[in-house]
Amino acid sequence: MCDLCVMNAVKDRLLSRRDLFRSASAAGAGALLGASAAPAVALGASSGQMADMTHVLDENFPTFSNKSTFHLKQRSRFEKVGFNTKEIVVNEHSGTHIDAPLHFSADGASVDEIPVERLIVPLAVIDIRAKAAENADSQLTPDDLKCWTDTHGPFPKGCCVAMNSGWAAHVNTPRFRNADWGGTLHFPGFHVEAVQMLLEEGDDIAGIAVDTLSLDIGPSPDFPTHCAWLPTGRWGLECIANLDQVPHAGATLIVGAPKFKGGTGGPSRVFTLF
């Protein structure tokens, strides 16, 4: 663990609004919703580098059900009317997408109610690729969080904590779902104790992100991480791409979340500056 921390440090040097922030996030609501004149968080300085953290979404993108949840239909053709238009039919939770608090709560904030200050945030990337390569059901644990803070210091105020399990490399293969003979999926995710630690000790963490299909591990029957995290007014990102292209600390994450009224989430264009 300590050797990994050292290696990561060296690599980095080289390279509802009504209820949105109730309970665990109540203390931060006033500052965020009233911060129109100044940034809510301290963003990292950019050297001009950027990375697209979004997978291309098409009808073949992997899903929990193994059935397509995205369809793009041609409605107008240039050769006939002088312009092209297409109609999108999509499940909110398809491709690289955001989970809004409403996804796992009765009356949490919908995706259109997430303040923009919560969508442009510092990024902390935690690398668990080594153990994920050995065990598909590996989880990001409190020990992994501590390893990151031992190397980089406290998590930045209002940041997103992202899990890099290396799973994005499998996106166009059956390995991404990794279903066993009984249909149970197997891929990494956040351990519920890790998100509880972020809620208790983190400085108003805005969101968490994973490079897999779910914030929870694949075989989870009851989604404890979703249940612990989203109802506190925070968001999650699933199926994020290219975490290996950004530093473990110091980048700024920009989440282009959709503004679907009453939506529980939606496909998003996500990128970083560093």
C-alpha positions as a printed NumPy array, in Angstrom:
array([[  0.   ,   0.   ,   0.   ],
       [  2.716,   2.469,   0.964],
       [  4.784,   1.542,  -2.103],
       [  1.767,   2.295,  -4.277],
       [  1.329,   5.667,  -2.603],
       [  4.953,   6.531,  -3.292],
       [  4.72 ,   5.431,  -6.932],
       [  1.55 ,   7.448,  -7.442],
       [  3.179,  10.527,  -5.956],
       [  6.205,  10.221,  -8.233],
       [  4.013,   9.661, -11.275],
       [  1.971,  12.751, -10.475],
       [  5.07 ,  14.89 , -10.159],
       [  6.154,  13.682, -13.549],
       [  3.216,  14.033, -15.378],
       [-34.178,  19.395,  -4.296],
       [-33.032,  22.835,  -4.188],
       [-35.586,  22.628,  -1.459],
       [-34.105,  19.475,  -0.004],
       [-30.913,  19.159,  -1.963],
       [-28.497,  19.498,   0.882],
       [-30.522,  18.193,   3.774],
       [-29.002,  15.945,   6.467],
       [-25.294,  15.33 ,   5.793],
       [-25.031,  18.113,   3.212],
       [-27.145,  20.742,   4.975],
       [-24.165,  22.725,   6.192],
       [-22.868,  23.28 ,   2.698],
       [-26.141,  24.288,   1.054],
       [-26.136,  27.945,   1.98 ],
       [-22.602,  28.461,   0.788],
       [-23.244,  26.73 ,  -2.538],
       [-26.579,  28.263,  -3.385],
       [-25.394,  31.721,  -2.406],
       [-22.055,  31.577,  -4.125],
       [-23.008,  33.287,  -7.391],
       [-20.23 ,  35.857,  -7.128],
       [-17.328,  33.477,  -6.435],
       [-16.372,  29.833,  -7.034],
       [-17.589,  27.464,  -4.323],
       [-14.362,  25.465,  -4.415],
       [-10.687,  26.052,  -5.132],
       [-10.065,  24.638,  -8.596],
       [ -6.701,  23.356,  -9.76 ],
       [ -4.448,  25.459, -11.966],
       [ -4.494,  24.266, -15.577],
       [ -1.433,  23.863, -17.795],
       [ -3.686,  23.721, -20.838],
       [ -4.037,  19.94 , -20.953],
       [ -7.448,  18.314, -21.105],
       [ -9.004,  14.884, -21.368],
       [-12.4  ,  13.674, -22.526],
       [-13.806,  11.403, -19.821],
       [-16.799,  10.289, -21.902],
       [-17.406,   7.052, -23.786],
       [-19.101,   7.194, -27.168],
       [-22.73 ,   6.139, -26.651],
       [-24.408,   3.926, -29.229],
       [-26.916,   1.081, -29.329],
       [-24.236,  -1.451, -28.397],
       [-23.088,   0.22 , -25.184],
       [-23.112,  -2.271, -22.255],
       [-26.059,  -2.189, -19.847],
       [-27.146,  -3.985, -16.678],
       [-29.928,  -5.789, -18.495],
       [-27.751,  -6.574, -21.518],
       [-30.453,  -4.904, -23.631],
       [-29.885,  -1.713, -25.577],
       [-31.098,   1.458, -23.819],
       [-30.08 ,   3.953, -26.529],
       [-31.658,   4.396, -29.957],
       [-30.979,   7.108, -32.538],
       [-33.569,   7.33 , -35.303],
       [-33.225,   9.355, -38.511],
       [-36.18 ,  11.731, -38.912],
       [-35.019,  14.116, -41.668],
       [-32.41 ,  13.554, -44.356],
       [-30.233,  16.191, -45.976],
       [-30.622,  14.767, -49.471],
       [-34.416,  15.109, -49.208],
       [-35.069,  18.302, -47.235],
       [-31.707,  20.041, -46.954],
       [-30.99 ,  19.19 , -43.305],
       [-30.571,  16.217, -40.967],
       [-32.444,  15.589, -37.733],
       [-32.51 ,  12.556, -35.484],
       [-34.681,  11.445, -32.585],
       [-33.091,  10.052, -29.423],
       [-34.772,   7.393, -27.302],
       [-32.627,   6.715, -24.248],
       [-32.753,   5.491, -20.671],
       [-31.38 ,   8.171, -18.315],
       [-28.747,   5.791, -16.993],
       [-26.966,   4.951, -20.233],
       [-23.332,   5.367, -21.217],
       [-21.218,   7.848, -19.282],
       [-23.916,   9.38 , -17.103],
       [-24.741,  11.174, -13.879],
       [-26.891,   9.807, -11.05 ],
       [-28.843,  12.619,  -9.4  ],
       [-29.902,  12.392,  -5.723],
       [-33.468,  11.646,  -6.877],
       [-32.277,   8.35 ,  -8.37 ],
       [-32.134,   6.744,  -4.902],
       [-34.402,   8.944,  -2.767],
       [-38.101,   9.752,  -2.619],
       [-37.763,  13.52 ,  -2.913],
       [-34.11 ,  14.344,  -3.556],
       [-32.883,  16.824,  -6.128],
       [-33.504,  15.989,  -9.764],
       [-30.71 ,  16.372, -12.298],
       [-31.895,  19.845, -13.342],
       [-31.705,  21.033,  -9.726],
       [-27.994,  20.306,  -9.206],
       [-26.277,  23.72 ,  -8.929],
       [-23.602,  24.381, -11.529],
       [-21.144,  25.046,  -8.676],
       [-21.407,  21.346,  -7.885],
       [-20.577,  20.291, -11.448],
       [-17.221,  22.083, -11.881],
       [-15.053,  20.632,  -9.141],
       [-11.565,  19.417,  -8.184],
       [-10.884,  15.788,  -9.096],
       [ -9.188,  13.184,  -6.902],
       [ -8.368,   9.922,  -8.702],
       [ -7.79 ,   6.769,  -6.662],
       [ -6.026,   3.951,  -8.49 ],
       [ -7.14 ,   0.417,  -7.583],
       [ -6.142,  -1.187, -10.893],
       [ -3.729,  -3.66 ,  -9.345],
       [ -6.24 ,  -5.308,  -7.057],
       [ -9.063,  -5.052,  -9.621],
       [ -6.908,  -7.022, -12.052],
       [ -6.676,  -9.813,  -9.467],
       [-10.299,  -9.711,  -8.287],
       [-13.119,  -8.308, -10.412],
       [-15.224,  -7.723,  -7.289],
       [-12.601,  -5.501,  -5.643],
       [-13.837,  -2.427,  -3.822],
       [-12.434,   1.018,  -3.135],
       [-12.067,   0.971,   0.657],
       [-11.275,   3.397,   3.48 ],
       [ -7.647,   2.186,   3.259],
       [ -7.531,   3.361,  -0.36 ],
       [ -8.86 ,   6.76 ,   0.691],
       [ -6.23 ,   6.994,   3.408],
       [ -3.486,   6.054,   0.959],
       [ -4.525,   8.977,  -1.259],
       [ -4.655,  11.497,   1.586],
       [ -1.337,  10.279,   2.999],
       [  0.204,  11.128,  -0.377],
       [ -1.705,  14.233,  -1.443],
       [ -3.197,  15.69 ,   1.731],
       [ -6.912,  16.163,   2.509],
       [ -9.437,  15.83 ,  -0.268],
       [-10.129,  19.259,  -1.81 ],
       [-13.308,  20.967,  -0.676],
       [-16.244,  20.07 ,  -2.889],
       [-14.276,  17.61 ,  -5.02 ],
       [-15.221,  14.458,  -6.893],
       [-13.482,  11.273,  -5.761],
       [-13.057,   8.894,  -8.7  ],
       [-12.211,   5.185,  -8.741],
       [ -9.815,   4.099, -11.486],
       [-10.14 ,   0.322, -11.648],
       [ -8.945,   0.048, -15.242],
       [-12.404,  -1.223, -16.226],
       [-12.882,   1.383, -18.959],
       [-10.493,  -0.643, -21.103],
       [-13.119,  -3.409, -21.272],
       [-16.016,  -1.227, -22.44 ],
       [-16.369,  -2.794, -25.882],
       [-16.034,  -6.369, -24.642],
       [-18.16 ,  -8.804, -22.579],
       [-15.644,  -8.247, -19.749],
       [-17.235,  -4.86 , -18.98 ],
       [-20.405,  -6.532, -17.671],
       [-18.476,  -9.671, -16.754],
       [-21.571, -11.815, -16.201],
       [-21.077, -15.296, -14.79 ],
       [-23.001, -18.411, -15.829],
       [-25.897, -17.396, -13.58 ],
       [-26.132, -13.86 , -14.929],
       [-24.516, -12.132, -11.941],
       [-22.275,  -9.243, -12.952],
       [-18.733,  -8.833, -11.624],
       [-16.873,  -5.507, -11.622],
       [-15.353,  -3.142,  -9.006],
       [-17.089,  -0.368,  -7.075],
       [-17.024,   1.767,  -3.93 ],
       [-17.313,  -0.011,  -0.585],
       [-20.122,   1.523,   1.473],
       [-17.65 ,   2.159,   4.32 ],
       [-15.572,   4.306,   1.959],
       [-18.493,   6.587,   1.112],
       [-19.458,   6.744,   4.776],
       [-15.901,   7.88 ,   5.501],
       [-16.192,  10.565,   2.813],
       [-19.47 ,  11.749,   4.333],
       [-18.014,  11.889,   7.836],
       [-14.487,  13.131,   7.179],
       [-14.457,  14.695,   3.711],
       [-14.84 ,  18.452,   3.185],
       [-18.272,  18.506,   1.541],
       [-17.415,  16.081,  -1.269],
       [-19.672,  16.846,  -4.265],
       [-19.652,  13.482,  -5.989],
       [-18.015,  10.147,  -6.647],
       [-17.205,   8.544,  -9.989],
       [-16.498,   5.041, -11.276],
       [-15.251,   3.581, -14.555],
       [-17.743,   0.695, -14.257],
       [-21.505,   0.277, -14.698],
       [-22.303,   1.066, -11.061],
       [-21.125,   2.892,  -7.949],
       [-21.602,  -0.491,  -6.226],
       [-19.747,  -3.67 ,  -7.136],
       [-21.339,  -5.823,  -9.835],
       [-22.757,  -8.603,  -7.623],
       [-24.333,  -6.205,  -5.097],
       [-27.975,  -7.197,  -4.507],
       [-29.091,  -4.044,  -2.678],
       [-26.839,  -1.134,  -3.814],
       [-25.671,   0.059,  -0.368],
       [-23.311,   2.681,  -1.822],
       [-26.078,   4.257,  -3.886],
       [-28.35 ,   4.213,  -0.841],
       [-25.76 ,   5.796,   1.446],
       [-24.493,   8.436,  -0.983],
       [-27.205,   9.821,  -3.251],
       [-29.874,  10.662,  -0.628],
       [-27.407,  13.095,   1.025],
       [-27.722,  15.476,  -1.929],
       [-24.6  ,  14.307,  -3.75 ],
       [-24.216,  12.898,  -7.254],
       [-22.451,   9.953,  -8.832],
       [-20.87 ,   9.39 , -12.225],
       [-20.83 ,   5.949, -13.824],
       [-18.963,   4.629, -16.87 ],
       [-16.396,   7.426, -16.802],
       [-13.519,   7.075, -19.284],
       [ -9.798,   7.856, -19.498],
       [ -8.996,   8.194, -15.813],
       [ -5.506,   6.948, -16.669],
       [ -4.931,  10.155, -18.666],
       [ -5.292,  12.557, -15.741],
       [ -3.176,  13.146, -12.602],
       [ -4.263,  11.666,  -9.29 ],
       [ -4.564,  15.187,  -7.877],
       [ -4.798,  18.704,  -9.269],
       [ -7.25 ,  18.32 , -12.169],
       [-10.597,  20.072, -12.536],
       [-13.612,  17.956, -13.512],
       [-16.411,  19.489, -15.594],
       [-19.668,  17.541, -15.718],
       [-21.976,  18.488, -18.596],
       [-25.086,  17.109, -16.912],
       [-28.382,  17.386, -18.804],
       [-31.186,  19.637, -17.561],
       [-34.062,  17.186, -17.843],
       [-36.814,  18.541, -15.59 ],
       [-37.488,  15.982, -12.887],
       [-34.814,  13.644, -14.256],
       [-32.999,  11.101, -12.089],
       [-29.826,  11.478, -14.154],
       [-28.744,  11.398, -17.754],
       [-25.963,  10.855, -20.274],
       [-23.3  ,  13.525, -19.75 ],
       [-20.262,  14.927, -21.554],
       [-17.527,  14.869, -18.929],
       [-14.003,  16.27 , -19.274],
       [-11.052,  17.485, -17.244],
       [ -8.579,  20.359, -17.337],
       [ -5.161,  19.989, -15.741]])
